[in-house]
Tab-separated table of C-alpha atoms and ligand atoms in Angstrom:
chain	number	residue	atom	x	y	z
M	1	MET	CA	-138.207	-177.483	-61.157
M	2	HIS	CA	-142.417	-176.636	-61.368
M	3	PRO	CA	-144.052	-174.008	-59.108
M	4	ASP	CA	-145.943	-177.668	-57.032
M	5	CYS	CA	-142.848	-178.374	-55.876
M	6	LEU	CA	-142.222	-175.335	-53.985
M	7	GLN	CA	-142.998	-176.063	-49.593
M	8	ALA	CA	-146.417	-174.065	-49.260
M	9	PRO	CA	-146.246	-171.825	-46.267
M	10	LEU	CA	-149.832	-172.619	-45.376
M	11	ARG	CA	-150.594	-176.209	-45.079
M	12	LEU	CA	-153.960	-179.090	-42.939
M	13	ASP	CA	-153.083	-180.665	-41.178
M	14	PHE	CA	-155.139	-183.947	-42.286
M	15	ASP	CA	-155.265	-186.982	-39.761
M	16	ASP	CA	-155.892	-190.028	-42.142
M	17	ASP	CA	-156.514	-192.208	-37.994
M	18	ALA	CA	-159.057	-189.433	-37.133
M	19	LEU	CA	-160.754	-189.772	-40.555
M	20	ILE	CA	-161.285	-193.095	-40.984
M	21	ALA	CA	-162.452	-193.213	-36.778
M	22	ASN	CA	-165.263	-191.012	-37.209
M	23	TRP	CA	-166.324	-192.814	-40.453
M	24	THR	CA	-166.372	-196.688	-38.225
M	25	THR	CA	-168.017	-195.076	-35.396
M	26	LEU	CA	-171.094	-193.269	-37.919
M	27	ASP	CA	-171.266	-196.880	-39.374
M	28	ARG	CA	-171.913	-198.220	-35.448
M	29	LEU	CA	-173.875	-195.681	-34.443
M	30	SER	CA	-176.354	-196.419	-37.557
M	31	GLY	CA	-176.567	-199.837	-36.522
M	32	ALA	CA	-178.330	-202.238	-39.555
M	33	ALA	CA	-177.699	-199.692	-42.150
M	34	ARG	CA	-174.163	-198.690	-43.465
M	35	ALA	CA	-172.575	-195.867	-43.111
M	36	GLY	CA	-171.868	-193.619	-46.702
M	37	ALA	CA	-170.063	-190.646	-47.084
M	38	ALA	CA	-171.051	-187.215	-48.185
M	39	ILE	CA	-167.640	-186.116	-50.261
M	40	LYS	CA	-168.964	-183.372	-52.242
M	41	ALA	CA	-167.384	-179.705	-52.350
M	42	ASN	CA	-163.787	-181.006	-52.122
M	43	GLY	CA	-164.795	-183.429	-48.828
M	44	TYR	CA	-165.719	-180.734	-47.395
M	45	GLY	CA	-162.406	-178.459	-47.793
M	46	THR	CA	-160.524	-180.988	-46.915
M	47	GLY	CA	-159.524	-182.386	-49.904
M	48	ALA	CA	-161.965	-185.434	-51.815
M	49	ALA	CA	-158.760	-187.309	-53.439
M	50	HIS	CA	-157.253	-187.721	-50.433
M	51	VAL	CA	-160.684	-188.722	-48.233
M	52	ALA	CA	-162.153	-190.757	-51.213
M	53	PRO	CA	-159.764	-193.502	-50.951
M	54	LEU	CA	-159.387	-193.944	-46.837
M	55	LEU	CA	-162.994	-193.984	-46.842
M	56	LEU	CA	-163.154	-196.828	-49.322
M	57	ARG	CA	-160.312	-198.505	-47.327
M	58	ALA	CA	-162.640	-198.110	-44.549
M	59	GLY	CA	-165.670	-199.485	-45.065
M	60	CYS	CA	-167.625	-197.091	-47.237
M	61	ARG	CA	-169.903	-197.864	-50.999
M	62	ASP	CA	-171.909	-195.129	-51.205
M	63	PHE	CA	-169.985	-191.574	-51.458
M	64	PHE	CA	-172.117	-188.360	-52.135
M	65	VAL	CA	-170.815	-185.104	-54.426
M	66	ALA	CA	-172.978	-182.586	-55.191
M	67	HIS	CA	-171.898	-181.448	-59.220
M	68	TRP	CA	-170.368	-183.338	-61.705
M	69	GLY	CA	-167.541	-181.618	-61.971
M	70	GLU	CA	-166.275	-183.306	-58.478
M	71	LEU	CA	-165.981	-186.647	-60.412
M	72	ALA	CA	-162.943	-186.087	-61.295
M	73	ASP	CA	-161.028	-185.936	-57.708
M	74	VAL	CA	-162.637	-189.444	-56.636
M	75	LEU	CA	-162.959	-191.631	-59.467
M	76	PRO	CA	-159.828	-192.255	-59.623
M	77	ALA	CA	-159.618	-194.267	-56.249
M	78	LEU	CA	-163.657	-194.957	-56.529
M	79	GLU	CA	-165.999	-197.218	-58.646
M	80	PRO	CA	-168.424	-195.648	-60.867
M	81	GLY	CA	-171.671	-197.312	-59.150
M	82	MET	CA	-170.945	-196.383	-55.583
M	83	VAL	CA	-170.757	-192.612	-56.476
M	84	SER	CA	-174.016	-190.417	-56.750
M	85	VAL	CA	-174.282	-187.254	-58.053
M	86	LEU	CA	-176.587	-185.148	-55.321
M	87	HIS	CA	-178.265	-182.428	-58.292
M	88	GLY	CA	-179.028	-184.879	-61.128
M	89	PRO	CA	-178.965	-184.861	-64.642
M	90	LEU	CA	-179.522	-181.180	-65.432
M	91	PHE	CA	-177.801	-181.307	-69.210
M	92	GLU	CA	-177.907	-183.935	-71.662
M	93	SER	CA	-173.914	-183.561	-71.392
M	94	ASP	CA	-174.498	-184.744	-67.773
M	95	VAL	CA	-176.695	-187.571	-68.971
M	96	ALA	CA	-174.679	-189.223	-71.549
M	97	TYR	CA	-172.178	-189.091	-69.166
M	98	ALA	CA	-173.523	-191.341	-66.324
M	99	ARG	CA	-174.537	-193.652	-68.953
M	100	HIS	CA	-171.377	-194.190	-70.141
M	101	SER	CA	-169.244	-193.961	-66.908
M	102	GLY	CA	-171.777	-196.048	-64.376
M	103	VAL	CA	-172.074	-193.048	-61.580
M	104	LYS	CA	-175.496	-192.417	-60.120
M	105	PRO	CA	-177.725	-189.831	-60.729
M	106	VAL	CA	-179.721	-188.911	-58.609
M	107	ILE	CA	-183.123	-187.877	-60.157
M	108	ASN	CA	-184.912	-184.991	-58.211
M	109	SER	CA	-187.490	-184.177	-60.171
M	110	LEU	CA	-190.086	-185.517	-62.928
M	111	GLU	CA	-188.510	-183.252	-65.251
M	112	GLN	CA	-184.742	-184.894	-64.315
M	113	ALA	CA	-186.868	-188.661	-64.275
M	114	ARG	CA	-188.274	-188.280	-67.973
M	115	ARG	CA	-183.925	-186.509	-69.445
M	116	TRP	CA	-182.537	-190.137	-67.756
M	117	ILE	CA	-185.112	-192.757	-69.066
M	118	ALA	CA	-184.723	-191.028	-72.731
M	119	SER	CA	-181.555	-191.605	-72.648
M	120	GLY	CA	-182.172	-195.562	-71.961
M	121	GLY	CA	-181.810	-195.065	-68.061
M	122	GLY	CA	-180.213	-197.729	-66.225
M	123	ARG	CA	-179.801	-197.195	-62.263
M	124	CYS	CA	-180.164	-194.667	-60.567
M	125	ASP	CA	-181.552	-192.613	-56.870
M	126	LEU	CA	-184.163	-190.994	-56.322
M	127	MET	CA	-184.782	-187.679	-54.140
M	128	VAL	CA	-187.908	-186.912	-52.505
M	129	ASP	CA	-188.797	-183.746	-50.945
M	130	THR	CA	-189.885	-184.057	-47.441
M	131	GLY	CA	-190.269	-181.021	-46.028
M	132	MET	CA	-187.528	-178.772	-47.095
M	133	ASN	CA	-188.827	-177.781	-50.019
M	134	ARG	CA	-185.026	-177.430	-52.223
M	135	LEU	CA	-184.548	-180.837	-53.939
M	136	GLY	CA	-186.583	-183.327	-54.583
M	137	VAL	CA	-189.773	-185.132	-56.015
M	138	ALA	CA	-192.955	-183.484	-54.112
M	139	MET	CA	-194.975	-186.198	-52.102
M	140	GLU	CA	-198.300	-185.359	-54.099
M	141	GLN	CA	-195.969	-186.156	-57.453
M	142	LEU	CA	-194.786	-189.941	-56.032
M	143	GLY	CA	-198.052	-191.462	-58.460
M	144	ASN	CA	-196.657	-190.128	-61.370
M	145	GLU	CA	-196.092	-193.277	-63.832
M	146	VAL	CA	-192.484	-191.633	-65.223
M	147	LEU	CA	-191.322	-192.738	-61.970
M	148	GLN	CA	-191.999	-196.347	-62.273
M	149	GLY	CA	-190.222	-196.658	-64.995
M	150	LEU	CA	-187.074	-195.926	-62.932
M	151	ASP	CA	-184.585	-198.494	-61.347
M	152	VAL	CA	-184.099	-196.952	-58.257
M	153	ASP	CA	-181.706	-197.956	-55.664
M	154	LEU	CA	-181.450	-195.195	-53.264
M	155	LEU	CA	-184.461	-193.891	-52.035
M	156	ILE	CA	-183.224	-189.998	-50.586
M	157	SER	CA	-185.007	-187.820	-48.453
M	158	HIS	CA	-182.965	-184.667	-46.712
M	159	LEU	CA	-183.391	-184.101	-43.074
M	160	VAL	CA	-184.102	-180.127	-42.225
M	161	ALA	CA	-183.504	-180.015	-38.675
M	162	ALA	CA	-181.827	-183.166	-37.506
M	163	GLU	CA	-179.200	-181.036	-34.978
M	164	GLU	CA	-182.399	-180.319	-33.422
M	165	ASP	CA	-185.024	-181.831	-31.893
M	166	THR	CA	-188.082	-181.023	-33.337
M	167	PRO	CA	-191.240	-182.489	-34.592
M	168	LEU	CA	-190.176	-181.406	-38.455
M	169	ASN	CA	-188.090	-184.861	-38.203
M	170	GLU	CA	-190.943	-187.249	-37.368
M	171	ARG	CA	-193.019	-184.987	-40.133
M	172	GLN	CA	-190.191	-185.662	-42.944
M	173	ARG	CA	-189.572	-189.629	-41.346
M	174	GLN	CA	-193.246	-190.377	-41.445
M	175	ARG	CA	-193.161	-189.045	-45.106
M	176	TRP	CA	-190.165	-190.677	-46.164
M	177	ARG	CA	-191.522	-194.090	-44.861
M	178	GLU	CA	-194.537	-193.176	-46.681
M	179	ALA	CA	-192.838	-192.452	-49.997
M	180	CYS	CA	-191.548	-196.068	-50.115
M	181	GLN	CA	-194.641	-197.515	-50.050
M	182	ILE	CA	-195.074	-195.877	-53.043
M	183	VAL	CA	-191.770	-195.704	-54.813
M	184	ALA	CA	-190.164	-199.115	-55.791
M	185	HIS	CA	-186.433	-199.245	-54.729
M	186	GLN	CA	-183.580	-201.087	-53.371
M	187	ARG	CA	-182.336	-199.315	-50.115
M	188	ALA	CA	-183.570	-196.615	-48.558
M	189	SER	CA	-181.802	-193.374	-46.612
M	190	LEU	CA	-182.728	-190.789	-44.941
M	191	ALA	CA	-180.053	-189.605	-42.503
M	192	ASN	CA	-177.618	-187.343	-42.473
M	193	SER	CA	-174.923	-186.830	-39.621
M	194	ALA	CA	-176.920	-185.968	-36.989
M	195	GLY	CA	-180.042	-187.893	-38.821
M	196	ILE	CA	-177.451	-190.376	-37.401
M	197	ALA	CA	-178.298	-189.588	-34.099
M	198	LEU	CA	-181.946	-189.795	-34.017
M	199	GLY	CA	-182.422	-193.874	-33.752
M	200	GLU	CA	-183.142	-196.849	-36.057
M	201	ALA	CA	-185.967	-195.705	-36.973
M	202	TYR	CA	-184.000	-192.789	-38.910
M	203	HIS	CA	-181.747	-195.127	-40.235
M	204	GLY	CA	-183.438	-197.021	-43.278
M	205	GLN	CA	-180.618	-198.921	-44.810
M	206	VAL	CA	-177.404	-196.017	-45.927
M	207	THR	CA	-176.705	-193.163	-43.799
M	208	ARG	CA	-175.403	-190.006	-45.321
M	209	PRO	CA	-172.909	-188.359	-42.772
M	210	GLY	CA	-170.522	-185.411	-43.680
M	211	ILE	CA	-169.232	-182.801	-41.440
M	212	ALA	CA	-168.905	-185.637	-38.537
M	213	LEU	CA	-166.813	-187.044	-40.605
M	214	TYR	CA	-164.322	-184.295	-41.290
M	215	GLY	CA	-164.731	-183.985	-36.842
M	216	GLY	CA	-167.745	-181.509	-36.954
M	217	VAL	CA	-170.507	-182.436	-34.400
M	218	PRO	CA	-173.333	-181.525	-35.142
M	219	ARG	CA	-175.114	-183.187	-31.720
M	220	ALA	CA	-173.783	-182.750	-28.167
M	221	GLU	CA	-174.406	-186.466	-27.606
M	222	MET	CA	-171.478	-186.799	-30.404
M	223	ALA	CA	-169.122	-184.801	-29.221
M	224	PRO	CA	-167.514	-188.004	-26.741
M	225	VAL	CA	-167.137	-190.393	-30.377
M	226	ILE	CA	-165.899	-187.417	-32.894
M	227	ARG	CA	-162.820	-186.916	-33.864
M	228	PRO	CA	-160.904	-183.739	-34.847
M	229	VAL	CA	-159.646	-184.235	-38.721
M	230	VAL	CA	-158.254	-181.106	-39.742
M	231	ARG	CA	-155.768	-178.254	-37.986
M	232	PRO	CA	-154.869	-175.084	-40.677
M	233	GLN	CA	-150.793	-174.628	-39.804
M	234	ALA	CA	-149.475	-170.952	-40.933
M	235	ALA	CA	-146.077	-169.935	-41.155
M	236	LEU	CA	-144.230	-167.026	-39.551
M	237	LEU	CA	-143.616	-164.681	-42.338
M	238	GLN	CA	-141.487	-162.365	-40.390
M	239	VAL	CA	-141.082	-160.300	-36.797
M	240	ARG	CA	-141.236	-157.326	-35.192
M	241	ASP	CA	-141.091	-154.811	-32.164
M	242	ILE	CA	-143.141	-151.833	-31.754
M	243	ALA	CA	-143.522	-149.351	-29.327
M	244	ALA	CA	-146.412	-148.421	-27.352
M	245	GLY	CA	-148.959	-146.100	-28.626
M	246	GLU	CA	-148.204	-148.204	-32.588
M	247	THR	CA	-151.258	-149.459	-33.755
M	248	VAL	CA	-151.884	-153.079	-35.938
M	249	GLY	CA	-152.547	-153.765	-39.734
M	250	TYR	CA	-155.252	-152.087	-41.731
M	251	ASN	CA	-157.299	-149.467	-40.215
M	252	ALA	CA	-155.319	-149.447	-37.616
M	253	THR	CA	-158.404	-151.244	-34.976
M	254	PHE	CA	-155.379	-152.179	-32.628
M	255	THR	CA	-153.445	-149.780	-30.804
M	256	ALA	CA	-150.149	-151.374	-28.885
M	257	SER	CA	-150.802	-150.503	-24.981
M	258	THR	CA	-146.514	-151.563	-24.079
M	259	ALA	CA	-143.942	-152.403	-25.965
M	260	MET	CA	-144.741	-155.802	-27.734
M	261	ARG	CA	-143.994	-157.990	-29.675
M	262	VAL	CA	-145.812	-158.760	-32.979
M	263	GLY	CA	-145.100	-161.425	-35.324
M	264	THR	CA	-147.473	-162.121	-39.394
M	265	VAL	CA	-148.046	-165.051	-40.514
M	266	ALA	CA	-149.423	-166.456	-44.043
M	267	LEU	CA	-152.478	-166.329	-43.377
M	268	GLY	CA	-155.802	-164.546	-44.438
M	269	TYR	CA	-159.307	-164.269	-45.536
M	270	ALA	CA	-158.355	-165.472	-48.924
M	271	ASP	CA	-157.434	-168.864	-47.375
M	272	GLY	CA	-160.954	-168.519	-45.203
M	273	TYR	CA	-160.128	-167.282	-42.470
M	274	LEU	CA	-162.550	-164.581	-42.188
M	275	ARG	CA	-162.307	-161.033	-40.842
M	276	CYS	CA	-164.529	-162.311	-37.924
M	277	TRP	CA	-161.780	-163.753	-36.637
M	278	SER	CA	-160.203	-160.344	-36.693
M	279	GLY	CA	-159.259	-159.492	-32.850
M	280	LYS	CA	-161.065	-162.749	-31.851
M	281	GLY	CA	-158.535	-166.159	-33.398
M	282	VAL	CA	-155.736	-167.984	-31.293
M	283	LEU	CA	-152.948	-169.255	-33.151
M	284	ARG	CA	-150.159	-171.663	-31.299
M	285	SER	CA	-146.690	-171.079	-31.126
M	286	PRO	CA	-144.797	-175.038	-31.338
M	287	GLY	CA	-145.169	-175.188	-27.854
M	288	GLY	CA	-148.430	-174.379	-27.521
M	289	CYS	CA	-148.808	-170.673	-25.961
M	290	ALA	CA	-151.551	-168.814	-27.204
M	291	LEU	CA	-150.501	-165.969	-29.714
M	292	PRO	CA	-153.769	-163.991	-30.328
M	293	VAL	CA	-154.683	-161.688	-33.515
M	294	LEU	CA	-153.830	-158.704	-33.497
M	295	GLY	CA	-157.065	-156.216	-34.836
M	296	ARG	CA	-157.566	-157.011	-38.842
M	297	VAL	CA	-156.973	-160.249	-40.890
M	298	SER	CA	-156.120	-158.735	-44.111
M	299	MET	CA	-156.298	-161.076	-47.650
M	300	ASP	CA	-152.776	-163.047	-47.259
M	301	LEU	CA	-151.720	-161.944	-43.889
M	302	THR	CA	-152.652	-162.069	-40.278
M	303	ILE	CA	-150.540	-160.190	-37.293
M	304	VAL	CA	-150.397	-161.990	-33.575
M	305	ASP	CA	-148.834	-160.951	-30.450
M	306	LEU	CA	-146.313	-163.490	-29.720
M	307	SER	CA	-145.425	-161.932	-26.139
M	308	ALA	CA	-145.818	-165.864	-24.908
M	309	ALA	CA	-143.634	-167.023	-27.325
M	310	PRO	CA	-141.266	-164.181	-28.247
M	311	ASP	CA	-138.093	-166.861	-29.682
M	312	LEU	CA	-140.306	-167.937	-32.128
M	313	LEU	CA	-138.431	-166.724	-35.573
M	314	GLU	CA	-139.185	-166.359	-39.271
M	315	GLY	CA	-139.986	-169.776	-40.858
M	316	ASP	CA	-141.527	-171.338	-37.732
M	317	TRP	CA	-144.933	-172.910	-37.603
M	318	LEU	CA	-147.682	-171.918	-36.371
M	319	SER	CA	-150.854	-173.827	-35.395
M	320	VAL	CA	-154.378	-172.259	-35.807
M	321	ASP	CA	-157.119	-172.766	-33.606
M	322	TYR	CA	-159.838	-174.418	-35.202
M	323	ALA	CA	-162.207	-176.675	-33.183
M	324	LEU	CA	-165.309	-176.916	-34.922
M	325	GLU	CA	-167.824	-176.465	-32.456
M	326	GLU	CA	-165.833	-173.562	-30.631
M	327	ALA	CA	-165.530	-171.211	-33.917
M	328	ALA	CA	-168.471	-171.824	-34.612
M	329	ARG	CA	-169.133	-170.586	-31.571
M	330	THR	CA	-166.454	-167.749	-31.773
M	331	THR	CA	-167.444	-166.081	-35.489
M	332	GLY	CA	-170.800	-166.947	-35.775
M	333	LEU	CA	-169.967	-169.079	-39.039
M	334	SER	CA	-171.730	-172.900	-38.919
M	335	GLN	CA	-168.890	-176.000	-38.129
M	336	TYR	CA	-169.931	-176.726	-42.256
M	337	GLU	CA	-168.841	-173.168	-43.353
M	338	LEU	CA	-165.796	-172.972	-41.654
M	339	LEU	CA	-164.306	-176.582	-42.849
M	340	THR	CA	-165.786	-175.530	-46.575
M	341	LEU	CA	-163.727	-171.388	-46.668
M	342	LEU	CA	-160.633	-173.188	-46.620
M	343	GLY	CA	-158.364	-172.556	-49.773
M	344	ARG	CA	-156.658	-173.462	-52.452
M	345	ARG	CA	-153.542	-172.093	-50.808
M	346	PHE	CA	-153.637	-174.249	-48.417
M	347	ARG	CA	-151.038	-177.894	-48.980
M	348	ARG	CA	-153.374	-180.677	-48.542
L	401	PLP	C1	-174.298	-182.879	-47.769
L	401	PLP	C2	-175.309	-183.830	-47.689
L	401	PLP	C3	-175.806	-184.629	-46.442
L	401	PLP	C4	-174.288	-184.642	-45.648
L	401	PLP	O1	-174.805	-183.818	-44.834
L	401	PLP	P1	-174.226	-183.693	-42.878
L	401	PLP	O2	-175.361	-183.035	-42.669
L	401	PLP	O3	-172.498	-182.515	-43.468
L	401	PLP	O4	-174.415	-184.869	-42.391
L	401	PLP	C5	-176.377	-186.383	-46.829
L	401	PLP	N1	-177.227	-185.709	-47.833
L	401	PLP	C6	-177.593	-184.697	-48.931
L	401	PLP	C7	-178.709	-184.937	-49.554
L	401	PLP	C8	-176.252	-183.725	-48.541
L	401	PLP	O5	-176.750	-182.787	-49.605
């Protein structure tokens, strides 16, 4: 028997219907534009190979990964021409692969444009930097004749702070409109998840939600319509009774004030349950009882207080409180980090 066939003591419960509902909601909120989907970073940690065919079935036709290496997980489910690689072609091998496969490179610089054209070119997307100073061709470069040689499908820019109400949004929108006047293209795209909530003027023809597909809530007005998608589950490995005065875990940061029952769970910081959950996190019994994390989270293990559910046994499953907005407030991590941290040991 292969080790992959063994039951894992960690799994990521994934709600297929919630993912599909979130995409459908974001597509509706995008008005006349069509919602695409950012599935980079393994579908924000949730499993790109699982997510891609579900989104395709929901009606999504524009998919975004960051690295060329991320295509392997998603191309079995998607037509290559539906997928864009946000980092663009850096190496000759990227260019050759794009030409051969039909996957669209997102051209981010004049250098990338030259590299693409020199190879024979073809359909691509173009990223314009309207204020982030991260990736994309600068506004001042848009008149450069090399760009006229491109066959641009999506003319893309990316908002720096759409989750806030700031004048930056309108400034970027104007620059993106200006770029659309200068560079010939098929379809324009500006909004990420939060940008969708900024209204029609930000939508163009294609929106690019990521975090909200997976249950993240980047703007408060989205909270009522976005459904949670993932929930981490971990098995109880051991149960023990400790006496008053005993300590728990590395560096003895928790001391029992009375005799109590504690449980050790197969979840640790190597799985993305970082040490910032120490003394703060809560796991739940199958009946919903709160089981607070005691002491330090370690690499592979976390210890919880079983006082509220003393009948639990080795092998019982606990679910981890991981509602993204609240978890972000508790830990100081972003909702993006909370999702993408979830490690390889989760059975997805
Ligand atoms: C990651 C990414 C998105 C998705 O952003 P969210 O905030 O997760 O909705 C959209 N566009 C680009 C260029 C990205 O890098």
